[in-house]
PDB file of N, CA and C in Angstrom:
ATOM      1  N   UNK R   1      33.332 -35.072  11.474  1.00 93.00           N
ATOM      2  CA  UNK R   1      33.787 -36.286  10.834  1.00 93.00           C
ATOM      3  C   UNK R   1      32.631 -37.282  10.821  1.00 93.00           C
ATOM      4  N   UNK R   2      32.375 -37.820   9.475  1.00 96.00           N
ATOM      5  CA  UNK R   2      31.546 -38.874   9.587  1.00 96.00           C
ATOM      6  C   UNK R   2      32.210 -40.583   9.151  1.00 96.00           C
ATOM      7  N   UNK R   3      31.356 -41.642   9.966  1.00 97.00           N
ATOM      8  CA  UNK R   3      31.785 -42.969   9.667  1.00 97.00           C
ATOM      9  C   UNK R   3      30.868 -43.419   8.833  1.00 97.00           C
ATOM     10  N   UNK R   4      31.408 -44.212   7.896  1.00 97.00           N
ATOM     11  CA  UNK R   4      30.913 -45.023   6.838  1.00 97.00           C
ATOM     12  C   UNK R   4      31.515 -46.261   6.700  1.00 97.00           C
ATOM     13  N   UNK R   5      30.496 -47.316   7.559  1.00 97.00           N
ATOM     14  CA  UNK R   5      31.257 -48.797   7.569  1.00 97.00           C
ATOM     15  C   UNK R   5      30.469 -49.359   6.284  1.00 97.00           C
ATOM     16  N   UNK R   6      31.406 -50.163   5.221  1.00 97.00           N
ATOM     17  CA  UNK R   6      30.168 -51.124   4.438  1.00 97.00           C
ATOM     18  C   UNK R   6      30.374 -52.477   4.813  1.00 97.00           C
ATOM     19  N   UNK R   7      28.995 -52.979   4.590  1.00 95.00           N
ATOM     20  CA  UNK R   7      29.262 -54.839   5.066  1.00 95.00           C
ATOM     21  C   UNK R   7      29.887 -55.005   3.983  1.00 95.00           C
ATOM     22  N   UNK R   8      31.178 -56.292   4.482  1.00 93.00           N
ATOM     23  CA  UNK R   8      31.615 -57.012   3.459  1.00 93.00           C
ATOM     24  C   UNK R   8      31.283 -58.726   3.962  1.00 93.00           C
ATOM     25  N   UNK R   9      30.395 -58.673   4.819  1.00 92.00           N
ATOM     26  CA  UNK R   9      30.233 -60.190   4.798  1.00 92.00           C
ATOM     27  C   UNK R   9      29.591 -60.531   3.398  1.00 92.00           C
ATOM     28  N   UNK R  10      29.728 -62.136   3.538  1.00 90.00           N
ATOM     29  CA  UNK R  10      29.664 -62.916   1.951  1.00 90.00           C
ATOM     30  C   UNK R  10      28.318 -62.363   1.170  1.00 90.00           C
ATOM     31  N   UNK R  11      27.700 -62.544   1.438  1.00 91.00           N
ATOM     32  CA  UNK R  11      26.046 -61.761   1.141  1.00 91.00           C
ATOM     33  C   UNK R  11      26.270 -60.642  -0.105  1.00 91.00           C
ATOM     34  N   UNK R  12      26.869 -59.648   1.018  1.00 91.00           N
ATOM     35  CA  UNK R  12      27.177 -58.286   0.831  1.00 91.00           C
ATOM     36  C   UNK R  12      28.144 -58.169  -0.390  1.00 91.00           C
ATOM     37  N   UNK R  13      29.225 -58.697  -0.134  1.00 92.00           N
ATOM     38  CA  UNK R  13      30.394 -59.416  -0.941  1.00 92.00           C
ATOM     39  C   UNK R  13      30.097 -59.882  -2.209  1.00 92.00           C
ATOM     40  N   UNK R  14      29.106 -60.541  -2.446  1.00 92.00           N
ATOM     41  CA  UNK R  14      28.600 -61.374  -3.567  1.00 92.00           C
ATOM     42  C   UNK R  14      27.914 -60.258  -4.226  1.00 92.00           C
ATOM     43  N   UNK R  15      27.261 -59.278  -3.429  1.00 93.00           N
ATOM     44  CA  UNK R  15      26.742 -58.402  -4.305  1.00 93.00           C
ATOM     45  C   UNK R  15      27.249 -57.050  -4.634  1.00 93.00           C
ATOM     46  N   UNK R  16      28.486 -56.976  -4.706  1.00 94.00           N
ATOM     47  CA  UNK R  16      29.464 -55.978  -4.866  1.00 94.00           C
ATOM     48  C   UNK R  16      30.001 -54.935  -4.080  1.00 94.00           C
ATOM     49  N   UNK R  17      29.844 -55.385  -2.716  1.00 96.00           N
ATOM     50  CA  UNK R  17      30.906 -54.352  -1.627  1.00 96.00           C
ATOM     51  C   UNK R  17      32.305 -54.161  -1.930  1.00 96.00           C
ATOM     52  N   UNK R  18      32.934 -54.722  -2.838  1.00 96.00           N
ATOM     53  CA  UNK R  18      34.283 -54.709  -3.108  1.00 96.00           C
ATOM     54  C   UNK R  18      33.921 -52.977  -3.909  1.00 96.00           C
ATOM     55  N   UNK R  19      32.966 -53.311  -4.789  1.00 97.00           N
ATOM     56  CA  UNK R  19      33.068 -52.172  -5.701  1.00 97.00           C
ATOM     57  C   UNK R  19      32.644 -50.840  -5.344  1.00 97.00           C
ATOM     58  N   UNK R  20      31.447 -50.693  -4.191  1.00 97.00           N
ATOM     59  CA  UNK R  20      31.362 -50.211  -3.705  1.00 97.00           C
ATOM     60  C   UNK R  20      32.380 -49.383  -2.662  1.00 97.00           C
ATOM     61  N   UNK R  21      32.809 -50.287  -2.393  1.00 97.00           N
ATOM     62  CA  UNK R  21      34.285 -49.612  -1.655  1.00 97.00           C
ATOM     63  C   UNK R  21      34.969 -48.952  -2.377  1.00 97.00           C
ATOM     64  N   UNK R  22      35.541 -49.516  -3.224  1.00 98.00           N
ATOM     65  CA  UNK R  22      36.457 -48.081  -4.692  1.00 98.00           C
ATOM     66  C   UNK R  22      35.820 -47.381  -4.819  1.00 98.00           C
ATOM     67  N   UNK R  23      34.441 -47.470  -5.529  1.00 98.00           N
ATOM     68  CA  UNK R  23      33.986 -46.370  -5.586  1.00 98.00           C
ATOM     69  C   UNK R  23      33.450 -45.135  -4.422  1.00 98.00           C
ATOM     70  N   UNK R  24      33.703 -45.408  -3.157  1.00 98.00           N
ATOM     71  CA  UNK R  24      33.580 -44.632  -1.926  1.00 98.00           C
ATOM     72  C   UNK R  24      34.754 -44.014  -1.999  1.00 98.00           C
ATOM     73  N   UNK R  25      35.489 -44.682  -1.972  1.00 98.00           N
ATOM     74  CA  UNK R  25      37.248 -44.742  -2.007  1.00 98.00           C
ATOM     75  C   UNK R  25      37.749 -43.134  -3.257  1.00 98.00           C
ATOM     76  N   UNK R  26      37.286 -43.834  -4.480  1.00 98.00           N
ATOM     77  CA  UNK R  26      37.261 -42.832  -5.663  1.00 98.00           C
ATOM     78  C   UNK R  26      36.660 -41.289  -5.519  1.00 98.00           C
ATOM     79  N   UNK R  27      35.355 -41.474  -4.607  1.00 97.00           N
ATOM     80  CA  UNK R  27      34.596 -40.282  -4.381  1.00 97.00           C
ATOM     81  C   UNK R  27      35.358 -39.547  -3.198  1.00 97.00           C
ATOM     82  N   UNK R  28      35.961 -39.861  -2.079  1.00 97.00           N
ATOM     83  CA  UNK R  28      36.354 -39.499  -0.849  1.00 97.00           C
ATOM     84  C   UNK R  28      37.624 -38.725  -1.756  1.00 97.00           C
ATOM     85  N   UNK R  29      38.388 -39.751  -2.300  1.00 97.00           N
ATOM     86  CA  UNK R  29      39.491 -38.533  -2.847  1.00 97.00           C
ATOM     87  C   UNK R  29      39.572 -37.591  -3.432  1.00 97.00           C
ATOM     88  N   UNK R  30      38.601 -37.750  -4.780  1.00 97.00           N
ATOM     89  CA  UNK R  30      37.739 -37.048  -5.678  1.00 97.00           C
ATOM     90  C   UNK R  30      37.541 -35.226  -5.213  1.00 97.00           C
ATOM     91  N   UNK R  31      36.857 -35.683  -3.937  1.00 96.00           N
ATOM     92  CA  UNK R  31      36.290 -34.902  -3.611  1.00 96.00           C
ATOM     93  C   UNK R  31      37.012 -33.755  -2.159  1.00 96.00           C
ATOM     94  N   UNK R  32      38.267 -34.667  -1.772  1.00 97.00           N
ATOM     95  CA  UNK R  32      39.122 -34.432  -0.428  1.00 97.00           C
ATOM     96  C   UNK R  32      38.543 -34.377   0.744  1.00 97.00           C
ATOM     97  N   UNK R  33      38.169 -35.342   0.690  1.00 96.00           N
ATOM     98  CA  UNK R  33      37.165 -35.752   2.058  1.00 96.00           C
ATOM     99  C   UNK R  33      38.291 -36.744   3.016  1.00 96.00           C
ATOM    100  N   UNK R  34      39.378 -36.761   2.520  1.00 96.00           N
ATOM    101  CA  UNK R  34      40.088 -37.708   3.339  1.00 96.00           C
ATOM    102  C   UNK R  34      40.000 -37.343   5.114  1.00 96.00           C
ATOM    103  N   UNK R  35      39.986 -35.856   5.397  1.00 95.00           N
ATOM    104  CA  UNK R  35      39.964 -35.755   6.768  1.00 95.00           C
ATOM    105  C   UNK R  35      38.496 -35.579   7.175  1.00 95.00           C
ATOM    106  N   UNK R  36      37.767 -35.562   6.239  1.00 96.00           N
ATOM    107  CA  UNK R  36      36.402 -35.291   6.789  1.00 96.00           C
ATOM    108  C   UNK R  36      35.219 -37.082   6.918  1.00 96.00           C
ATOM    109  N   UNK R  37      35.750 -37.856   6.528  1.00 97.00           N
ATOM    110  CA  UNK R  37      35.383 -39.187   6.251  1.00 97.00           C
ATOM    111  C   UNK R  37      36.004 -40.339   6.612  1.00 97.00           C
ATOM    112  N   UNK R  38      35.754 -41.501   8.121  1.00 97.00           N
ATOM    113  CA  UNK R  38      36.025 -42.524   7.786  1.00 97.00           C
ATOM    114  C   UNK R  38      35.536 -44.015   7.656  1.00 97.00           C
ATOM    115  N   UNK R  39      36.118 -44.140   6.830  1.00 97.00           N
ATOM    116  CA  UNK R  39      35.464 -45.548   5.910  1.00 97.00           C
ATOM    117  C   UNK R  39      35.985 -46.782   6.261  1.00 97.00           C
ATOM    118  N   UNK R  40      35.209 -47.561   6.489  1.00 96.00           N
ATOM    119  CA  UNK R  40      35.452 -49.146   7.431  1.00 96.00           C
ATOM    120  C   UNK R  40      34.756 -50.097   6.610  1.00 96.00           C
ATOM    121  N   UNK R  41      35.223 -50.868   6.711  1.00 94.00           N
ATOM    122  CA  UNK R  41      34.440 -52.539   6.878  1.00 94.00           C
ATOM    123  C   UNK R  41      33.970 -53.184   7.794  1.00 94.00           C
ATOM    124  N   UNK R  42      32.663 -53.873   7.801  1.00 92.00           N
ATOM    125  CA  UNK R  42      32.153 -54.328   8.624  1.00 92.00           C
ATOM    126  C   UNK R  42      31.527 -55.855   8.181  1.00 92.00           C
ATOM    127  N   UNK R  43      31.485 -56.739   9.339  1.00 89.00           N
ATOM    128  CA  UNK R  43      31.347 -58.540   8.412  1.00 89.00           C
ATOM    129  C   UNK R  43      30.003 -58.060   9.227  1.00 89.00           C
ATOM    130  N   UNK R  44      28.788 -59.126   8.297  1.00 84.00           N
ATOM    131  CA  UNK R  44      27.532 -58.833   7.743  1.00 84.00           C
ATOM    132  C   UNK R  44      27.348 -57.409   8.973  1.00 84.00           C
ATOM    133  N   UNK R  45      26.386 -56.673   8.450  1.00 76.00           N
ATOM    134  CA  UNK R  45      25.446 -56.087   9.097  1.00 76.00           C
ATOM    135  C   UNK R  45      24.212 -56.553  10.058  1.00 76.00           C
ATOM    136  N   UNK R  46      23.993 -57.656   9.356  1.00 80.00           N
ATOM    137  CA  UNK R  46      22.659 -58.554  10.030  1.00 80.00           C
ATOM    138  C   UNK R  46      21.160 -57.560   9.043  1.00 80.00           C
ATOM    139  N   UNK R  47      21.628 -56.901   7.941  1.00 77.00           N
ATOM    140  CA  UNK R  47      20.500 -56.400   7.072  1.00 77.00           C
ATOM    141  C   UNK R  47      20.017 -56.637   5.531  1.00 77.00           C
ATOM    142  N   UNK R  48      20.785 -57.615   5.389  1.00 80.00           N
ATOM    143  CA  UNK R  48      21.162 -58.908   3.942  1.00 80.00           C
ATOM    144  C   UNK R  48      19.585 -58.571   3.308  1.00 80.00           C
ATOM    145  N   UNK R  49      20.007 -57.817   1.820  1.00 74.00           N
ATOM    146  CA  UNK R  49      18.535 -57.782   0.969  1.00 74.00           C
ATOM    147  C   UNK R  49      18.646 -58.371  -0.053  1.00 74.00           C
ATOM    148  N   UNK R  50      18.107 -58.243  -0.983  1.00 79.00           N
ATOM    149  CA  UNK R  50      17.735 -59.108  -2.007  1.00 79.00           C
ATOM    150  C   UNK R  50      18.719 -58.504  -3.181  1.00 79.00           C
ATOM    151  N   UNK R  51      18.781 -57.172  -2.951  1.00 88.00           N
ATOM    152  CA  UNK R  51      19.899 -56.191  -4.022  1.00 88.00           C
ATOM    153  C   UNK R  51      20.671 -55.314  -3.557  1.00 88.00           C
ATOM    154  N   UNK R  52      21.336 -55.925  -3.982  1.00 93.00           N
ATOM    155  CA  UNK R  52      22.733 -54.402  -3.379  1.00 93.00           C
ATOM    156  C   UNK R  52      23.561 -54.679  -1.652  1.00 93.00           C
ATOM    157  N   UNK R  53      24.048 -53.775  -1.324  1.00 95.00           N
ATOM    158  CA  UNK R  53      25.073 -53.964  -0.287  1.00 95.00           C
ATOM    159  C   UNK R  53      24.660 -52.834   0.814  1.00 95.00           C
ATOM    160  N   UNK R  54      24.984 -53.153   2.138  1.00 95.00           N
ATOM    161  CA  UNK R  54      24.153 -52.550   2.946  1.00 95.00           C
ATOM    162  C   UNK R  54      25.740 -51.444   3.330  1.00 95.00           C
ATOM    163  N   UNK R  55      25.264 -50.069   3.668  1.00 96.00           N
ATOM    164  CA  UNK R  55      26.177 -49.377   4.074  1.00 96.00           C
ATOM    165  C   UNK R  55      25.903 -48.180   5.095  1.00 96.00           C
ATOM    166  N   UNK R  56      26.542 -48.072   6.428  1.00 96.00           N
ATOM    167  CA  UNK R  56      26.200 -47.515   7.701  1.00 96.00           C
ATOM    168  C   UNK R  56      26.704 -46.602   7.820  1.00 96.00           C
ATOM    169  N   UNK R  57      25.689 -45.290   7.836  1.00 97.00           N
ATOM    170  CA  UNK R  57      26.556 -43.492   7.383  1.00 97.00           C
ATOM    171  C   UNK R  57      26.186 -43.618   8.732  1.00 97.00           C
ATOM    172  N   UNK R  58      26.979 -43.460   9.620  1.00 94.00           N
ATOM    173  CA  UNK R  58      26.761 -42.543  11.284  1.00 94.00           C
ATOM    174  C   UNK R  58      25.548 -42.915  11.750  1.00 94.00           C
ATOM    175  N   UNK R  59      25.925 -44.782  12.040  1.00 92.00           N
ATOM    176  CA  UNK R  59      24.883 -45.163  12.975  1.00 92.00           C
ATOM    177  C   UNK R  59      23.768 -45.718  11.848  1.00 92.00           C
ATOM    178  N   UNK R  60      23.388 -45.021  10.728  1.00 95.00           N
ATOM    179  CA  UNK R  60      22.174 -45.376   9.876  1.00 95.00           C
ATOM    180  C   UNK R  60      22.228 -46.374   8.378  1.00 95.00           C
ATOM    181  N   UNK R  61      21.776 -47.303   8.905  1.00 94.00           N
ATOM    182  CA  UNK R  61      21.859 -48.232   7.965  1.00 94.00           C
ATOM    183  C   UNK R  61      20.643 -48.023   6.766  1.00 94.00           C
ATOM    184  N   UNK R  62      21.652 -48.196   5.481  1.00 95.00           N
ATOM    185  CA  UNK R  62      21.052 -47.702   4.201  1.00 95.00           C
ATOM    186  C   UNK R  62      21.317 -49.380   3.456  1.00 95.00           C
ATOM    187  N   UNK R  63      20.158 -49.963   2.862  1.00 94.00           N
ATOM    188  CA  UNK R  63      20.368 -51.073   2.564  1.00 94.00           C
ATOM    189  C   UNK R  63      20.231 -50.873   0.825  1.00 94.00           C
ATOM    190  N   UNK R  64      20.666 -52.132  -0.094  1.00 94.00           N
ATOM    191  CA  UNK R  64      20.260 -51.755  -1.242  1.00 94.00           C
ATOM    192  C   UNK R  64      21.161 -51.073  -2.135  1.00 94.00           C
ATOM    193  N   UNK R  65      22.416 -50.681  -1.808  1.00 96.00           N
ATOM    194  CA  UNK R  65      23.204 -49.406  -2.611  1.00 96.00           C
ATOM    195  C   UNK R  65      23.948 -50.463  -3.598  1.00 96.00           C
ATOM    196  N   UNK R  66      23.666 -50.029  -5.047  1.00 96.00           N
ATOM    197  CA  UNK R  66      24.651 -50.707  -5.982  1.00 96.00           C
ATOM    198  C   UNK R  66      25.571 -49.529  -6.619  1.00 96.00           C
ATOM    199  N   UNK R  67      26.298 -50.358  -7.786  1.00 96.00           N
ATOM    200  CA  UNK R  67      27.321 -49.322  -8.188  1.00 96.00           C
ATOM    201  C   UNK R  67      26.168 -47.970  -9.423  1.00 96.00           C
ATOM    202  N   UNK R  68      25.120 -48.510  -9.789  1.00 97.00           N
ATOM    203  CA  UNK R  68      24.124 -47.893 -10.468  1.00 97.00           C
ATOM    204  C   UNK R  68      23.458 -46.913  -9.853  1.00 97.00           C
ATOM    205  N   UNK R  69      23.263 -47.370  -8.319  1.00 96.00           N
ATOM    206  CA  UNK R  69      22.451 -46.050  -7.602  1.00 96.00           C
ATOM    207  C   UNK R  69      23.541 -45.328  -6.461  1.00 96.00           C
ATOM    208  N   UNK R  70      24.801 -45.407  -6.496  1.00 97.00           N
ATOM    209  CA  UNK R  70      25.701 -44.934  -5.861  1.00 97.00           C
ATOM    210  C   UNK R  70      25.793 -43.388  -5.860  1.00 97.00           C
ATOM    211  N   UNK R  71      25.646 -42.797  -7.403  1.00 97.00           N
ATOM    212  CA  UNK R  71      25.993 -41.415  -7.180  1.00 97.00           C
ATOM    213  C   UNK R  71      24.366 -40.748  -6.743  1.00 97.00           C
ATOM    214  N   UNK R  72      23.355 -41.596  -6.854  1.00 97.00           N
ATOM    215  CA  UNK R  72      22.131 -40.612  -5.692  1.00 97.00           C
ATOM    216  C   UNK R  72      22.455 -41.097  -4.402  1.00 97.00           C
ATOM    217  N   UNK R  73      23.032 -42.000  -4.365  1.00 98.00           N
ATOM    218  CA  UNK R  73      23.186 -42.255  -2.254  1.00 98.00           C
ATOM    219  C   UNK R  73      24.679 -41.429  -2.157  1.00 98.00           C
ATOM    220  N   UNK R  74      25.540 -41.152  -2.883  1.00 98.00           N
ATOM    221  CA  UNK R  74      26.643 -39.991  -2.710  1.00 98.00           C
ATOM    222  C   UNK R  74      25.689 -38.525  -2.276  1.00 98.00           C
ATOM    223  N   UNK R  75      25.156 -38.199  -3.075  1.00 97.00           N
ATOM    224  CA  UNK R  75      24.726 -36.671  -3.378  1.00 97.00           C
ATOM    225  C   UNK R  75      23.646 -36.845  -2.257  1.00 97.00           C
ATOM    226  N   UNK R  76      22.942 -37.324  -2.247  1.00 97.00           N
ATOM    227  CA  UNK R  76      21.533 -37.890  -1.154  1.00 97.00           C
ATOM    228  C   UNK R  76      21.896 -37.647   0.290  1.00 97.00           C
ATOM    229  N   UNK R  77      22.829 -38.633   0.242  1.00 97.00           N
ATOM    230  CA  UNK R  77      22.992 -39.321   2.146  1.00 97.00           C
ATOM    231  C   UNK R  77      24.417 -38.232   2.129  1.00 97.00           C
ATOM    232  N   UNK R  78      25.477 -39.027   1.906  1.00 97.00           N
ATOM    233  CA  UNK R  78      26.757 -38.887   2.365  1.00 97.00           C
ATOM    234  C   UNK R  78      27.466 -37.423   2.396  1.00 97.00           C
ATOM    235  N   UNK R  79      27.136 -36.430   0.640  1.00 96.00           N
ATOM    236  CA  UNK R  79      27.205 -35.428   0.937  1.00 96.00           C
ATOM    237  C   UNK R  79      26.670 -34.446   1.986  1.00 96.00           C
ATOM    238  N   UNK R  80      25.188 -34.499   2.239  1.00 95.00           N
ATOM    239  CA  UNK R  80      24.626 -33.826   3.329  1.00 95.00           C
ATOM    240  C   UNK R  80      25.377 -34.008   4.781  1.00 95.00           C
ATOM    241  N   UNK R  81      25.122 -35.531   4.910  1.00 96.00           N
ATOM    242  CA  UNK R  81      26.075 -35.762   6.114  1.00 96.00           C
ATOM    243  C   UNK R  81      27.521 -35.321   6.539  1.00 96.00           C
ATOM    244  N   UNK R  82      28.485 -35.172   5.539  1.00 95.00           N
ATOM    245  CA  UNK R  82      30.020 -34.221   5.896  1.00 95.00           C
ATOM    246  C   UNK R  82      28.801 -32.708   6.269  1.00 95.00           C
ATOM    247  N   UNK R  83      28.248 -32.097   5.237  1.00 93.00           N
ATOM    248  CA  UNK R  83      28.151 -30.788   5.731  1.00 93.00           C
ATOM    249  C   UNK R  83      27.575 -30.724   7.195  1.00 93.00           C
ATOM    250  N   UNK R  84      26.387 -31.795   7.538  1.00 92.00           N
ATOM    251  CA  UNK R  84      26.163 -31.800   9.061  1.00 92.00           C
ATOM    252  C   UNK R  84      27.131 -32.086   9.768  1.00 92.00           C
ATOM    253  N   UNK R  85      27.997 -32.649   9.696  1.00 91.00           N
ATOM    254  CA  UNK R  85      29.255 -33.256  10.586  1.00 91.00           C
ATOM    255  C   UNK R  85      30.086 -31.653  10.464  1.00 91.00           C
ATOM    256  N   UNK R  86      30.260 -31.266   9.739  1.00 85.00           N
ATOM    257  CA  UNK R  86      31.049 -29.249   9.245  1.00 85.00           C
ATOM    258  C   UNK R  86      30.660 -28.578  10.222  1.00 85.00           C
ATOM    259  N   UNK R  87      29.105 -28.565  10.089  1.00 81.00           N
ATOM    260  CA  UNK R  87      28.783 -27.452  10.838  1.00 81.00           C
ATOM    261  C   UNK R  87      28.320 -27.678  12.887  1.00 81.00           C
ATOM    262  N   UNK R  88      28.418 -28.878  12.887  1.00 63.00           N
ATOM    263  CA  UNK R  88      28.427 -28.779  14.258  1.00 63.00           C
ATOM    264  C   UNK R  88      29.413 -29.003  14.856  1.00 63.00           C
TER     265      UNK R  88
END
């Protein structure tokens, strides 16, 4: 099982963690990850950038993710990570 908190402090918020969330939300079902994935909110991170919304796969903070570069940080980060979380 892996955790995936995204900041929703205001920062984060302003720069589309709402959407980001559906669309995590959309992919987790999508894909039936419901028992293999859980997904949280978290107020700021303390990693506030200039673009995009910061989001914490198992401990590792990935800063920067918009709804434009979402499906390479899906396929990139998050997919790999369930299969590491599978196999150990």
């Amino acid at each position: 099982m892996i955790f995936i908190e995204v900041c929703v402090g205001s920062s984060c918020h302003i720069k589309g963690s709402p959407r980001i969330v559906e669309l995590l939300q959309d992919k987790i079902k999508q894909n039936q990850l419901e028992d293999e994935i859980v997904l949280v909110g978290a107020f700021c991170s303390g990693r506030c950038n200039r673009v995009g919304v910061t989001v914490t796969v198992d401990n590792q903070a990935y800063v920067g993710i918009t709804p434009e570069g979402f499906g390479e940080f899906w396929e990139r980060i998050i997919l790999p990570a369930v299969e590491k979380a599978k196999g150990a």
